Amino acid sequence: MDTAVLISMLWEGLLETLYMTLIGTLVSYLLGLPIGVSLIVTGPNGIKPAPLYNKVVGFIVNVVRSVPFLILMIALMPYIRKIIGTGIGTRATTAALIVAATPFVARMVEQSLLEVEAGVIEAAQAMGASNVQIIRKVLLVEARPSLLNGAAVATITILGYSAMAGALGGGGLGSIAIRYGLHRFQPAIMWITVIVLVILVQVLQEIGVKIANKMDNRLN
Amino acid sequence: MSFFRGQVVKTLPSFYMKGEKLSDYIISLQGVSKEFDTKDGKVTALKDINLDIEHGDAYGIIGLSGAGKSTLVRTINLLEQPTEGRVVFDEKVLTGLKNKDLNISRRKISMIFQQFNLLMQRDAIGNVCFPLEIAGYPKEKALKKARELLEVVDLEDRANSYPSQLSGGQKQRVAIARALASDPEVILCDEATSALDPKTTRSILELLKKINEERGITLVVITHEMEVIKQLCNKVAVIENGQIVERGDVQEIFKYPKTQAARRLFLPIAENTEVDERGKISTRHRLRLVFDGRSAYEPIISRMIMELQAPVNFLYANMDVIGDQQKGQMVICLADDPVIAEKQKEFLRNADVDITEIIVDEGEEV
Ligand SMILES: Nc1ncnc2c1ncn2[C@@H]1O[C@H](COP(=O)(O)OP(=O)(O)OP(=O)(O)O)[C@@H](O)[C@H]1O
Ligand SMILES: [Mg+2]
């Protein structure tokens, strides 16, 4: 294959992967962050315990999380097709990514917020802070470094999902790897995509940790 | 009885008669009980607590670990909802207020903690601004006030340091500045110095005392250390197994502790049976002498020994500063012979020494 063609193909795959990963992560956070916060707030030691809500939402989150991504994607395909008109390609994959990643993000957020010391929340309560103020000014701010680290992990996980989606015609680098590595037996191209993915993961991880540490006022 | 001075209900000034006054006290706990449901069943942390705290008091609450001190102080600002009884603060019944109104009242009750509980992601001045932000203060005004308060606690040069860059004592100073920010009527202190070394403890206690005296802010001081009560408080309640077993002026209780619990806290180890097994001294004739720092007690004792030609054993002697008064206490053991011991007591009484006989119960635990 012509090098120029190869490069332009890889470049396109990279852009598609980045698109799926970034949009997927962004929307998963828009949905998952409030769910994660609500799980903490309504938990047994939360600032507004609501056992029923907590159990129900926690259960749904666990159910979705326990379905392997590829199976979830296959199961969702007919519905996604109905809604956005197609069951394959980057847009369909992004939709599936969002469904799969939102509960994952919710649990990541919950874990991060769990690290905020009970005493600090109590101090805010003693000062007369409302629950909304506690969420905005205490929970989300005190957990910021951990939330950012979590976001890096989530992004990398979603990147991995998007690569898997390649097996089902999902587009991006994953599709290229499957198409050339498996169907046309050109392992060199497959390995190139693997290397690009590895580099991508490294870069995301580095950026995540850097930002998280920079934003952490406990370390300086 | 002077012992109950703090408990007497004062007659109300006439202008209070217009509306019904709930309580003349800044804080009044009325029949407060607290039970916790745990896996092992119900735990009763507080049993029918009645406690009145006057404006400007530095009210100590002392007791052993697990006695219920933290639970008690946390019911005052309803961090802990009592199972029974009511909490009155500044003439409002806090138990039964809606969240919104409770939050407004809470702004007048600050709290400082053993573990400081500062926001780790905010610098010192940001922490002091926090209660002001919550109350909706404009940012500039909040910063100005926070800066002034950091000066009060001697930390103006560390305004932009984060808690992770401050020592324990400095963190507690930031916490105190934060507690002052909302112009509170009361500051609740739950073991505020227990994580600090003795020197830092002293400086924090001095700062709290200054705040109490100069600003007239009422303090509620939870501690298991007698020293804290002696340095800081004018009143004290002794709590044991969720109940207040003794209360009153610190001076009074120091002089005449009535209950076993109070004596265990206020009196030196020397009067416990341990010592007399070691020294083979009669347990029946032990006396505790309390005297002002100024009065000369040694000549009296030596005169007694000479006149009666009978020995006494010194078990313990110590000087204490309680509030602003010097107080000495001494525990002595009288002669074995009951007749001579009686004479010795007679002698001390005639010499105007304040004596309390120490009765050691059989089998009393140390
Ligand atoms: N949240 C809780 N759930 C169950 N039991 C509790 C809870 N908080 C306190 N208790 C129990 O209530 C009793 C009083 O506890 P509290 O913390 O008030 O004691 P304390 O006097 O402050 O002790 P310390 O000096 O160790 O802090 C203890 O038996 C404790 O186990
Ligand atoms: Mg405690």
Coordinates of C-alpha atoms and ligand atoms in Angstrom, one line a residue:
Chain A
M1 CA 0.0 0.0 0.0
D2 CA 1.1 3.5 -0.8
T3 CA 2.6 5.2 2.2
A4 CA 0.7 8.4 1.6
V5 CA -2.6 6.5 1.4
L6 CA -1.7 4.6 4.6
I7 CA -0.9 7.8 6.5
S8 CA -4.0 9.5 5.4
M9 CA -6.0 6.4 6.4
L10 CA -4.4 6.2 9.8
W11 CA -4.8 10.0 10.3
E12 CA -8.5 9.7 9.5
G13 CA -8.8 6.7 11.9
L14 CA -7.0 8.7 14.6
L15 CA -9.4 11.6 14.2
E16 CA -12.4 9.3 14.3
T17 CA -11.1 7.6 17.4
L18 CA -10.4 11.0 19.1
Y19 CA -13.8 12.2 18.1
M20 CA -15.6 9.1 19.6
T21 CA -13.4 9.2 22.7
L22 CA -13.7 12.8 23.5
I23 CA -17.4 13.2 22.7
G24 CA -18.1 9.9 24.5
T25 CA -16.2 11.0 27.5
L26 CA -17.7 14.5 27.6
V27 CA -21.3 13.3 27.3
S28 CA -20.7 10.5 29.8
Y29 CA -19.5 13.0 32.3
L30 CA -22.4 15.3 31.6
L31 CA -24.7 12.4 32.6
G32 CA -22.4 10.4 34.9
L33 CA -21.2 13.2 37.1
P34 CA -24.7 14.2 38.4
I35 CA -25.5 10.5 38.9
G36 CA -22.3 9.9 40.8
V37 CA -22.9 13.0 43.0
S38 CA -26.5 11.8 43.6
L39 CA -25.2 8.4 44.7
I40 CA -22.9 10.0 47.3
V41 CA -25.5 12.5 48.5
T42 CA -28.2 9.8 48.9
G43 CA -25.9 7.1 50.3
P44 CA -26.1 5.9 53.9
N45 CA -23.5 8.4 55.1
G46 CA -24.5 11.1 52.6
I47 CA -25.8 14.6 53.3
K48 CA -29.3 13.6 52.3
P49 CA -29.8 9.9 52.6
A50 CA -32.4 8.4 50.3
P51 CA -32.1 4.6 50.6
L52 CA -34.7 3.7 47.9
Y53 CA -33.2 6.1 45.2
N54 CA -29.7 5.0 46.1
K55 CA -30.5 1.3 45.8
V56 CA -32.5 1.6 42.5
V57 CA -29.9 3.8 40.8
G58 CA -27.0 1.8 42.2
F59 CA -28.6 -1.3 40.8
I60 CA -29.1 0.1 37.3
V61 CA -25.6 1.3 37.3
N62 CA -24.3 -2.1 38.3
V63 CA -26.4 -3.9 35.7
V64 CA -25.2 -1.8 32.8
R65 CA -21.6 -2.0 34.0
S66 CA -21.7 -5.8 34.2
V67 CA -22.6 -6.2 30.6
P68 CA -19.4 -6.5 28.4
F69 CA -19.1 -3.5 26.1
L70 CA -19.3 -5.5 22.8
I71 CA -22.5 -7.3 23.9
L72 CA -24.0 -4.1 25.1
M73 CA -23.3 -2.5 21.8
I74 CA -24.9 -5.4 19.9
A75 CA -27.9 -5.2 22.1
L76 CA -28.2 -1.5 21.6
M77 CA -27.7 -1.5 17.9
P78 CA -31.4 -1.8 16.9
Y79 CA -32.4 1.1 19.2
I80 CA -29.5 3.2 18.1
R81 CA -30.4 2.6 14.5
K82 CA -34.0 3.7 15.2
I83 CA -32.9 6.9 16.9
I84 CA -30.0 8.1 14.8
G85 CA -30.6 6.2 11.6
T86 CA -27.6 4.0 11.5
G87 CA -26.2 1.1 13.6
I88 CA -22.6 1.4 12.5
G89 CA -19.9 4.0 12.1
T90 CA -18.5 6.6 14.5
R91 CA -21.8 8.2 15.5
A92 CA -23.5 4.9 16.4
T93 CA -20.4 3.9 18.3
T94 CA -20.3 7.1 20.2
A95 CA -24.0 6.6 21.3
A96 CA -23.2 3.1 22.5
L97 CA -20.0 4.4 24.3
I98 CA -22.1 6.9 26.2
V99 CA -24.6 4.3 27.4
A100 CA -21.7 2.0 28.5
A101 CA -19.5 4.7 30.0
T102 CA -22.1 6.8 31.9
P103 CA -22.5 4.2 34.7
F104 CA -18.8 3.7 34.8
V105 CA -18.2 7.4 35.1
A106 CA -20.9 7.6 37.8
R107 CA -19.0 5.0 39.9
M108 CA -15.7 6.7 39.3
V109 CA -17.1 10.0 40.5
E110 CA -18.7 8.3 43.5
Q111 CA -15.3 6.8 44.4
S112 CA -13.6 10.2 44.2
L113 CA -16.2 12.0 46.2
L114 CA -16.0 9.2 48.8
E115 CA -12.4 10.4 49.5
V116 CA -13.6 13.7 50.9
E117 CA -13.3 13.6 54.6
A118 CA -16.5 13.4 56.5
G119 CA -15.2 15.9 59.0
V120 CA -14.8 18.6 56.3
I121 CA -18.4 18.1 55.2
E122 CA -19.5 18.2 58.8
A123 CA -17.6 21.5 59.3
A124 CA -19.5 22.9 56.3
Q125 CA -22.8 21.7 57.7
A126 CA -22.0 23.2 61.1
M127 CA -21.4 26.5 59.3
G128 CA -24.9 26.4 57.9
A129 CA -24.0 25.4 54.3
S130 CA -26.9 24.1 52.3
N131 CA -26.6 20.8 50.5
V132 CA -26.2 22.5 47.2
Q133 CA -23.4 24.6 48.6
I134 CA -21.8 21.5 50.1
I135 CA -21.8 19.7 46.7
R136 CA -20.5 22.7 44.8
K137 CA -18.0 24.2 47.2
V138 CA -16.9 21.2 49.2
L139 CA -17.4 17.9 47.5
L140 CA -16.5 18.8 44.0
V141 CA -13.7 21.1 45.0
E142 CA -12.1 18.9 47.6
A143 CA -12.3 15.9 45.3
R144 CA -11.0 17.8 42.3
P145 CA -7.6 16.0 41.9
S146 CA -9.2 12.6 42.3
L147 CA -11.9 13.5 39.9
L148 CA -9.4 14.6 37.3
N149 CA -7.4 11.4 37.7
G150 CA -10.6 9.5 37.4
A151 CA -11.4 11.4 34.2
A152 CA -8.1 10.4 32.7
V153 CA -8.8 6.7 33.5
A154 CA -12.4 7.1 32.1
T155 CA -11.1 8.6 28.9
I156 CA -8.6 5.8 28.4
T157 CA -11.3 3.2 29.1
I158 CA -13.6 4.8 26.6
L159 CA -10.7 4.9 24.1
G160 CA -10.4 1.2 24.6
Y161 CA -14.1 0.7 24.1
S162 CA -14.0 2.7 20.9
A163 CA -11.2 0.5 19.6
M164 CA -13.3 -2.6 20.5
A165 CA -16.2 -1.2 18.6
G166 CA -14.0 -1.5 15.5
A167 CA -14.9 -5.2 15.5
L168 CA -18.5 -4.2 14.8
G169 CA -17.8 -1.6 12.1
G170 CA -17.5 1.1 14.6
G171 CA -14.9 3.2 12.7
G172 CA -11.6 4.7 14.0
L173 CA -8.3 3.0 14.6
G174 CA -10.0 -0.1 15.9
S175 CA -11.7 -0.7 12.6
I176 CA -8.5 -0.3 10.7
A177 CA -6.7 -2.8 13.0
I178 CA -9.5 -5.3 12.5
R179 CA -9.8 -4.8 8.8
Y180 CA -6.2 -5.1 7.9
G181 CA -4.9 -7.3 10.7
L182 CA -7.7 -9.8 10.6
H183 CA -9.5 -9.7 7.3
R184 CA -6.7 -8.8 4.9
F185 CA -3.9 -10.2 7.0
Q186 CA -1.6 -7.3 7.0
P187 CA -0.2 -7.5 10.5
A188 CA 2.1 -4.5 10.0
I189 CA -0.8 -2.1 9.6
M190 CA -2.4 -3.6 12.7
W191 CA 0.7 -3.1 14.7
I192 CA 1.0 0.5 13.6
T193 CA -2.5 1.1 14.9
V194 CA -1.7 -0.6 18.1
I195 CA 1.3 1.6 18.5
V196 CA -0.7 4.7 17.8
L197 CA -3.3 3.6 20.4
V198 CA -0.5 2.9 23.0
I199 CA 0.9 6.4 22.4
L200 CA -2.5 7.9 22.7
V201 CA -3.1 6.2 26.1
Q202 CA 0.3 7.3 27.3
V203 CA -0.4 10.9 26.3
L204 CA -3.8 10.9 27.9
Q205 CA -2.5 9.4 31.1
E206 CA 0.3 11.9 31.3
I207 CA -1.9 14.9 30.7
G208 CA -4.5 13.6 33.2
V209 CA -1.9 13.2 36.0
K210 CA -0.2 16.5 35.2
I211 CA -3.4 18.4 35.4
A212 CA -4.6 16.6 38.5
N213 CA -1.4 17.3 40.3
K214 CA -1.3 20.9 39.2
M215 CA -4.8 21.4 40.5
D216 CA -4.0 19.7 43.8
N217 CA -3.3 22.2 46.5
R218 CA -2.2 19.6 48.9
L219 CA 1.0 19.0 46.9
N220 CA 3.1 22.0 46.6
Chain B
M1 CA -25.5 26.0 98.1
S2 CA -22.9 27.9 96.2
F3 CA -22.2 24.8 94.2
F4 CA -25.4 25.2 92.2
R5 CA -24.9 28.9 91.5
G6 CA -24.9 28.5 87.8
Q7 CA -28.2 26.6 87.9
V8 CA -30.4 29.2 89.6
V9 CA -32.9 30.7 87.3
K10 CA -32.4 34.4 87.3
T11 CA -35.4 36.7 87.6
L12 CA -36.1 38.1 84.2
P13 CA -35.7 41.8 83.6
S14 CA -39.1 43.4 82.9
F15 CA -38.5 44.1 79.2
Y16 CA -38.4 40.4 78.6
M17 CA -41.9 40.0 79.9
K18 CA -43.5 41.2 76.7
G19 CA -43.1 37.9 74.8
E20 CA -42.8 34.5 76.3
K21 CA -39.1 33.8 76.9
L22 CA -38.1 30.3 76.2
S23 CA -34.8 30.4 78.0
D24 CA -32.6 33.0 79.6
Y25 CA -29.6 31.1 78.5
I26 CA -27.7 31.2 75.2
I27 CA -27.9 27.4 75.0
S28 CA -30.3 25.2 76.8
L29 CA -30.5 21.5 76.4
Q30 CA -33.8 20.2 77.8
G31 CA -34.2 16.5 78.4
V32 CA -31.9 15.6 75.6
S33 CA -31.4 11.9 74.9
K34 CA -29.6 10.3 72.0
E35 CA -29.7 6.7 71.0
F36 CA -27.8 5.2 68.1
D37 CA -29.0 2.2 66.2
T38 CA -26.1 -0.1 65.6
K39 CA -25.7 -3.6 64.4
D40 CA -25.3 -4.7 68.0
G41 CA -28.5 -3.0 69.0
K42 CA -29.2 0.4 70.5
V43 CA -26.4 2.4 72.0
T44 CA -27.6 5.1 74.5
A45 CA -25.0 7.9 74.1
L46 CA -27.0 10.6 76.1
K47 CA -29.5 10.1 78.8
D48 CA -31.8 13.0 79.7
I49 CA -29.3 15.8 79.6
N50 CA -30.3 19.1 81.0
L51 CA -27.7 21.8 80.6
D52 CA -27.9 25.6 80.6
I53 CA -25.1 27.7 79.4
E54 CA -25.0 31.4 80.1
H55 CA -23.9 34.2 77.7
G56 CA -20.1 34.6 78.0
D57 CA -19.5 31.3 79.8
A58 CA -16.5 29.2 79.0
Y59 CA -18.3 25.9 79.7
G60 CA -16.2 22.8 79.9
I61 CA -17.6 19.3 79.4
I62 CA -15.2 16.7 80.7
G63 CA -15.4 13.0 80.8
L64 CA -13.6 9.8 79.8
S65 CA -13.5 8.4 76.3
G66 CA -16.9 7.2 75.2
A67 CA -18.8 9.2 77.9
G68 CA -20.8 11.0 75.3
K69 CA -19.0 14.4 75.1
S70 CA -18.8 14.6 71.3
T71 CA -22.4 13.5 70.9
L72 CA -23.5 16.1 73.5
V73 CA -21.7 19.0 71.8
R74 CA -23.0 17.8 68.4
T75 CA -26.6 18.0 69.5
I76 CA -26.1 21.7 70.2
N77 CA -25.8 22.5 66.5
L78 CA -27.9 19.5 65.5
L79 CA -25.1 17.7 63.7
E80 CA -26.7 15.0 65.9
Q81 CA -30.4 15.0 66.0
P82 CA -31.5 14.1 69.6
T83 CA -33.9 11.2 69.9
E84 CA -35.7 13.1 72.7
G85 CA -35.7 16.5 74.2
R86 CA -35.1 19.9 72.8
V87 CA -32.2 22.2 72.1
V88 CA -32.8 25.9 72.6
F89 CA -30.3 28.4 71.2
D90 CA -30.7 32.1 71.5
E91 CA -34.4 31.7 72.3
K92 CA -35.1 29.5 69.3
V93 CA -36.0 25.9 69.5
L94 CA -33.5 24.4 67.1
T95 CA -35.0 21.0 67.2
G96 CA -38.0 21.4 64.9
L97 CA -36.6 24.1 62.7
K98 CA -36.7 23.7 59.0
N99 CA -33.4 23.1 57.3
K100 CA -33.2 26.6 56.0
D101 CA -33.9 28.3 59.3
L102 CA -31.6 25.8 61.1
N103 CA -28.8 26.8 58.6
I104 CA -29.3 30.4 59.5
S105 CA -29.1 29.7 63.2
R106 CA -26.0 27.5 62.7
R107 CA -24.1 30.6 61.4
K108 CA -24.2 31.9 64.9
I109 CA -22.7 28.6 66.3
S110 CA -19.2 28.0 65.1
M111 CA -17.3 24.9 65.7
I112 CA -13.7 23.8 65.9
F113 CA -12.5 20.3 65.7
Q114 CA -9.7 18.1 66.9
Q115 CA -8.8 17.3 63.3
F116 CA -9.2 21.0 62.2
N117 CA -11.4 20.0 59.2
L118 CA -10.0 22.7 56.9
L119 CA -10.7 22.7 53.2
M120 CA -7.5 21.2 51.8
Q121 CA -7.9 22.8 48.4
R122 CA -8.3 26.3 49.7
D123 CA -5.6 28.5 51.2
A124 CA -5.8 29.9 54.7
I125 CA -7.6 33.1 53.7
G126 CA -9.9 31.0 51.4
N127 CA -10.8 28.9 54.4
V128 CA -11.6 31.9 56.5
C129 CA -13.8 33.3 53.6
F130 CA -15.7 30.1 53.3
P131 CA -18.4 30.8 56.0
L132 CA -18.8 34.3 54.6
E133 CA -19.3 33.0 51.1
I134 CA -21.9 30.6 52.3
A135 CA -23.7 33.5 54.0
G136 CA -23.7 35.3 50.7
Y137 CA -21.1 38.0 51.6
P138 CA -19.7 40.1 48.7
K139 CA -16.2 38.8 47.9
E140 CA -14.3 42.0 48.6
K141 CA -15.9 42.4 52.0
A142 CA -15.2 38.8 52.8
L143 CA -11.6 39.0 51.9
K144 CA -11.1 42.2 54.0
K145 CA -12.7 40.6 57.0
A146 CA -10.8 37.3 56.5
R147 CA -7.5 39.3 56.4
E148 CA -8.4 41.0 59.7
L149 CA -9.2 37.7 61.3
L150 CA -6.0 36.2 60.2
E151 CA -4.3 39.0 62.0
V152 CA -6.3 38.2 65.2
V153 CA -4.9 34.7 65.1
D154 CA -1.4 35.9 64.2
L155 CA -1.3 34.3 60.7
E156 CA -1.5 37.3 58.4
D157 CA 1.8 36.3 56.8
R158 CA 0.4 32.8 55.9
A159 CA -2.8 34.0 54.2
N160 CA -1.9 32.2 51.0
S161 CA -0.5 29.0 52.5
Y162 CA -2.5 25.8 52.0
P163 CA -3.4 23.7 55.0
S164 CA -0.8 21.1 53.9
Q165 CA 1.8 23.7 54.4
L166 CA 0.8 24.6 57.9
S167 CA 1.6 23.0 61.3
G168 CA -1.2 21.6 63.5
G169 CA -1.2 24.7 65.7
Q170 CA -1.4 27.0 62.6
K171 CA -4.2 24.9 61.1
Q172 CA -6.2 25.3 64.4
R173 CA -5.6 29.0 64.2
V174 CA -7.0 29.2 60.7
A175 CA -9.9 27.1 62.0
I176 CA -10.4 29.6 64.8
A177 CA -10.3 32.6 62.4
R178 CA -12.8 30.7 60.2
A179 CA -15.0 30.2 63.3
L180 CA -14.9 33.9 64.1
A181 CA -15.8 34.9 60.5
S182 CA -19.6 34.6 60.9
D183 CA -19.5 36.7 64.1
P184 CA -20.8 33.8 66.2
E185 CA -22.4 33.9 69.6
V186 CA -20.9 30.5 70.5
I187 CA -17.9 28.5 69.5
L188 CA -18.1 24.8 70.1
C189 CA -14.7 23.2 70.6
D190 CA -14.5 19.4 70.4
E191 CA -11.1 18.4 71.7
A192 CA -9.7 21.3 69.9
T193 CA -6.2 20.9 71.4
S194 CA -6.0 17.1 71.6
A195 CA -3.9 16.8 68.5
L196 CA -1.4 19.4 69.6
D197 CA 1.7 19.4 71.7
P198 CA 1.6 21.0 75.2
K199 CA 3.2 24.3 74.1
T200 CA 0.9 24.7 71.1
T201 CA -2.0 23.7 73.3
R202 CA -1.3 26.4 75.7
S203 CA -1.1 29.1 73.0
I204 CA -4.4 27.9 71.4
L205 CA -6.1 27.9 74.8
E206 CA -4.8 31.4 75.4
L207 CA -6.2 32.5 72.1
L208 CA -9.6 31.0 72.9
K209 CA -9.6 32.6 76.3
K210 CA -8.9 35.9 74.8
I211 CA -11.7 35.5 72.4
N212 CA -14.0 34.5 75.2
E213 CA -13.0 37.5 77.4
E214 CA -12.6 40.2 74.8
R215 CA -15.4 39.4 72.4
G216 CA -17.8 37.8 74.9
I217 CA -18.2 34.8 72.7
T218 CA -19.5 31.8 74.7
L219 CA -17.4 28.7 74.5
V220 CA -18.4 25.1 74.9
V221 CA -15.2 23.2 75.5
I222 CA -15.2 19.4 75.2
T223 CA -12.1 17.7 76.6
H224 CA -10.8 14.8 78.5
E225 CA -8.0 16.8 79.9
M226 CA -8.3 18.6 83.2
E227 CA -5.6 21.1 82.2
V228 CA -7.9 22.5 79.5
I229 CA -10.7 23.1 81.9
K230 CA -8.4 24.7 84.4
Q231 CA -6.9 27.1 81.9
L232 CA -10.0 28.0 80.0
C233 CA -13.3 27.4 81.7
N234 CA -15.3 29.0 84.4
K235 CA -17.9 26.3 84.5
V236 CA -17.7 22.6 84.1
A237 CA -19.9 19.6 83.7
V238 CA -18.7 16.1 84.3
I239 CA -20.2 13.5 82.0
E240 CA -20.2 9.8 82.6
N241 CA -22.1 7.1 80.7
G242 CA -24.1 9.7 78.9
Q243 CA -25.2 11.5 82.0
I244 CA -24.0 14.7 83.6
V245 CA -23.1 13.6 87.1
E246 CA -21.7 16.8 88.5
R247 CA -21.6 20.5 87.4
G248 CA -20.8 23.9 88.6
D249 CA -18.1 26.5 88.9
V250 CA -14.7 25.1 88.1
Q251 CA -13.3 26.6 91.4
E252 CA -16.0 24.9 93.4
I253 CA -15.6 21.5 91.9
F254 CA -11.9 21.7 92.1
K255 CA -12.2 22.3 95.8
Y256 CA -15.1 19.9 96.6
P257 CA -15.5 17.3 93.9
K258 CA -18.6 15.3 95.0
T259 CA -18.9 12.4 92.7
Q260 CA -16.5 9.6 92.1
A261 CA -16.2 10.6 88.5
A262 CA -15.3 14.2 89.3
R263 CA -12.8 13.1 91.9
R264 CA -11.2 10.7 89.4
L265 CA -10.7 13.6 87.1
F266 CA -9.7 16.3 89.5
L267 CA -7.7 14.5 92.1
P268 CA -4.2 13.3 91.8
I269 CA -3.3 9.6 91.5
A270 CA -1.9 9.7 95.0
E271 CA -5.2 9.0 96.7
N272 CA -5.8 5.8 94.9
T273 CA -5.3 2.6 96.8
E274 CA -2.2 1.8 94.7
V275 CA -0.2 4.2 96.7
D276 CA -1.2 2.9 100.1
E277 CA -0.5 -0.6 99.3
R278 CA 2.9 0.4 98.3
G279 CA 3.5 2.7 101.3
K280 CA 1.4 0.6 103.7
I281 CA -0.4 3.7 104.8
S282 CA -3.8 3.6 106.4
T283 CA -6.5 4.4 103.9
R284 CA -8.9 5.7 106.4
H285 CA -7.2 8.9 107.3
R286 CA -6.4 10.6 104.1
L287 CA -7.0 14.3 103.8
R288 CA -7.0 16.6 100.9
L289 CA -6.0 20.1 101.7
V290 CA -6.8 22.9 99.3
F291 CA -5.3 26.3 99.8
D292 CA -4.8 29.6 98.0
G293 CA -1.5 30.1 96.4
R294 CA -0.7 32.7 99.0
S295 CA -1.5 30.9 102.2
A296 CA 1.4 29.4 103.9
Y297 CA 0.6 25.8 104.6
E298 CA 3.9 24.3 105.2
P299 CA 4.5 26.0 108.6
I300 CA 1.0 24.8 109.7
I301 CA 1.8 21.2 108.8
S302 CA 5.2 21.3 110.5
R303 CA 3.7 22.9 113.6
M304 CA 1.2 20.2 113.7
I305 CA 3.8 17.5 113.5
M306 CA 5.8 19.1 116.3
E307 CA 2.9 19.9 118.6
L308 CA 1.2 16.5 118.3
Q309 CA 4.5 14.6 118.0
A310 CA 2.9 12.4 115.4
P311 CA 4.0 11.9 111.8
V312 CA 2.0 12.5 108.6
N313 CA 2.8 11.2 105.2
F314 CA 2.7 13.5 102.2
L315 CA 1.2 11.7 99.3
Y316 CA 0.9 14.5 96.9
A317 CA 1.4 18.2 96.6
N318 CA 0.9 20.4 93.6
M319 CA 0.2 24.0 92.6
D320 CA -2.3 24.7 89.9
V321 CA -3.5 27.8 88.1
I322 CA -7.2 27.6 87.7
G323 CA -8.6 30.4 85.7
D324 CA -6.6 33.3 87.1
Q325 CA -6.2 32.0 90.6
Q326 CA -3.4 30.0 92.0
K327 CA -4.6 27.0 93.9
G328 CA -2.6 24.4 95.8
Q329 CA -3.6 21.0 96.8
M330 CA -2.0 18.5 99.0
V331 CA -3.0 15.0 100.0
I332 CA -1.7 13.8 103.3
C333 CA -2.1 10.7 105.3
L334 CA -2.7 11.1 109.0
A335 CA -1.4 8.9 111.8
D336 CA -2.6 5.4 112.1
D337 CA -3.9 5.9 115.6
P338 CA -7.4 7.1 115.3
V339 CA -7.2 9.3 118.4
I340 CA -4.1 11.1 117.1
A341 CA -5.6 11.3 113.6
E342 CA -8.7 13.0 115.1
K343 CA -6.4 15.5 116.9
Q344 CA -4.6 16.2 113.7
K345 CA -7.8 17.0 111.9
E346 CA -8.9 19.2 114.8
F347 CA -5.6 21.0 114.5
L348 CA -6.0 21.7 110.8
R349 CA -9.6 22.8 111.2
N350 CA -8.5 25.3 113.9
A351 CA -5.8 26.5 111.6
D352 CA -8.4 27.3 109.0
V353 CA -7.2 24.9 106.4
D354 CA -9.7 23.7 103.9
I355 CA -9.8 20.0 104.3
T356 CA -11.8 17.2 102.7
E357 CA -11.6 13.7 103.9
I358 CA -11.0 11.2 101.2
I359 CA -13.1 8.2 101.6
V360 CA -11.7 5.3 99.7
D361 CA -14.4 2.8 98.9
E362 CA -13.5 -0.8 99.3
G363 CA -12.6 -2.3 96.0
E364 CA -12.8 1.0 94.2
E365 CA -11.1 0.8 90.9
V366 CA -8.2 3.1 90.2
Ligands
LIG1 N1 -22.6 7.5 64.9 C1 -22.6 6.7 65.9 N2 -23.2 5.5 65.8 C2 -23.2 4.6 66.8 N3 -22.7 4.8 68.0 C3 -22.2 6.0 68.3 C4 -22.1 7.0 67.2 N4 -21.4 8.1 67.7 C5 -21.2 7.8 69.0 N5 -21.6 6.6 69.3 C6 -21.5 5.9 70.7 O1 -21.9 6.9 71.6 C7 -21.1 6.8 72.8 C8 -20.6 8.2 73.1 O2 -19.6 8.5 72.0 P1 -18.9 9.9 71.9 O3 -18.2 10.0 70.7 O4 -19.9 11.0 72.2 O5 -17.9 9.9 73.1 P2 -16.8 10.9 73.6 O6 -17.1 11.2 75.0 O7 -16.7 12.0 72.7 O8 -15.5 10.0 73.5 P3 -14.0 10.4 73.0 O9 -13.4 11.1 74.2 O10 -13.4 9.1 72.8 O11 -14.2 11.2 71.8 C9 -20.1 5.8 72.5 O12 -20.5 4.6 73.1 C10 -20.1 5.6 71.0 O13 -19.7 4.3 70.6
MG2 MG -15.3 12.7 71.2

